[in-house]
Coordinates of C-alpha atoms in Angstrom, one line a residue:
M109 CA -16.9 -1.7 43.0
C110 CA -15.8 0.5 45.9
Q111 CA -13.1 1.9 43.7
E112 CA -15.7 2.9 41.1
N113 CA -17.9 4.6 43.7
N114 CA -14.9 6.6 45.1
E115 CA -13.9 7.8 41.6
E116 CA -17.5 8.8 40.9
T117 CA -17.7 10.8 44.1
T118 CA -14.4 12.5 43.4
D119 CA -15.7 13.5 39.9
R120 CA -18.9 14.9 41.5
R121 CA -16.9 16.9 43.9
R122 CA -14.8 18.3 41.1
E123 CA -18.0 19.3 39.2
V124 CA -19.3 21.1 42.3
Q125 CA -16.0 23.0 42.8
T126 CA -15.8 23.9 39.1
A127 CA -19.5 25.0 39.0
A128 CA -19.0 27.5 41.9
P129 CA -20.0 31.0 40.7
P130 CA -17.3 33.8 40.7
E131 CA -19.0 35.6 43.7
T132 CA -18.0 32.8 46.0
I133 CA -14.5 34.4 46.3
V134 CA -13.7 34.3 50.0
T135 CA -13.1 37.4 52.1
P136 CA -12.1 37.3 55.8
S137 CA -15.6 38.3 57.0
D138 CA -17.1 35.3 55.1
T139 CA -15.0 32.7 56.9
S140 CA -17.7 31.5 59.4
N141 CA -20.3 31.5 56.6
L142 CA -17.9 29.5 54.4
E143 CA -17.4 26.9 57.2
C144 CA -21.2 26.6 57.4
H145 CA -21.4 26.2 53.6
I146 CA -18.6 23.6 53.6
C147 CA -20.4 21.6 56.3
R148 CA -23.7 21.7 54.4
L149 CA -21.8 20.6 51.2
K150 CA -20.3 17.6 53.1
V151 CA -23.7 16.6 54.4
L152 CA -25.3 16.9 51.0
T153 CA -22.5 14.9 49.4
K154 CA -22.8 12.2 52.1
V155 CA -26.6 12.0 51.6
K156 CA -26.2 11.8 47.8
T157 CA -23.5 9.0 48.2
D158 CA -25.8 7.1 50.6
L159 CA -28.7 7.3 48.2
D160 CA -26.6 6.1 45.3
G161 CA -25.5 3.1 47.4

């Protein structure tokens, strides 16, 4: 059961990465903004995982 959940989460992460629009290409000035975005993504992923059980 844990294995299934892990695979499901990995698939979701892949979907998120694949769905990223082209304008998310990183430039050096965007680094701090990117870190913030990654942090928010991690939190959202964790919340979604917790909700799914």
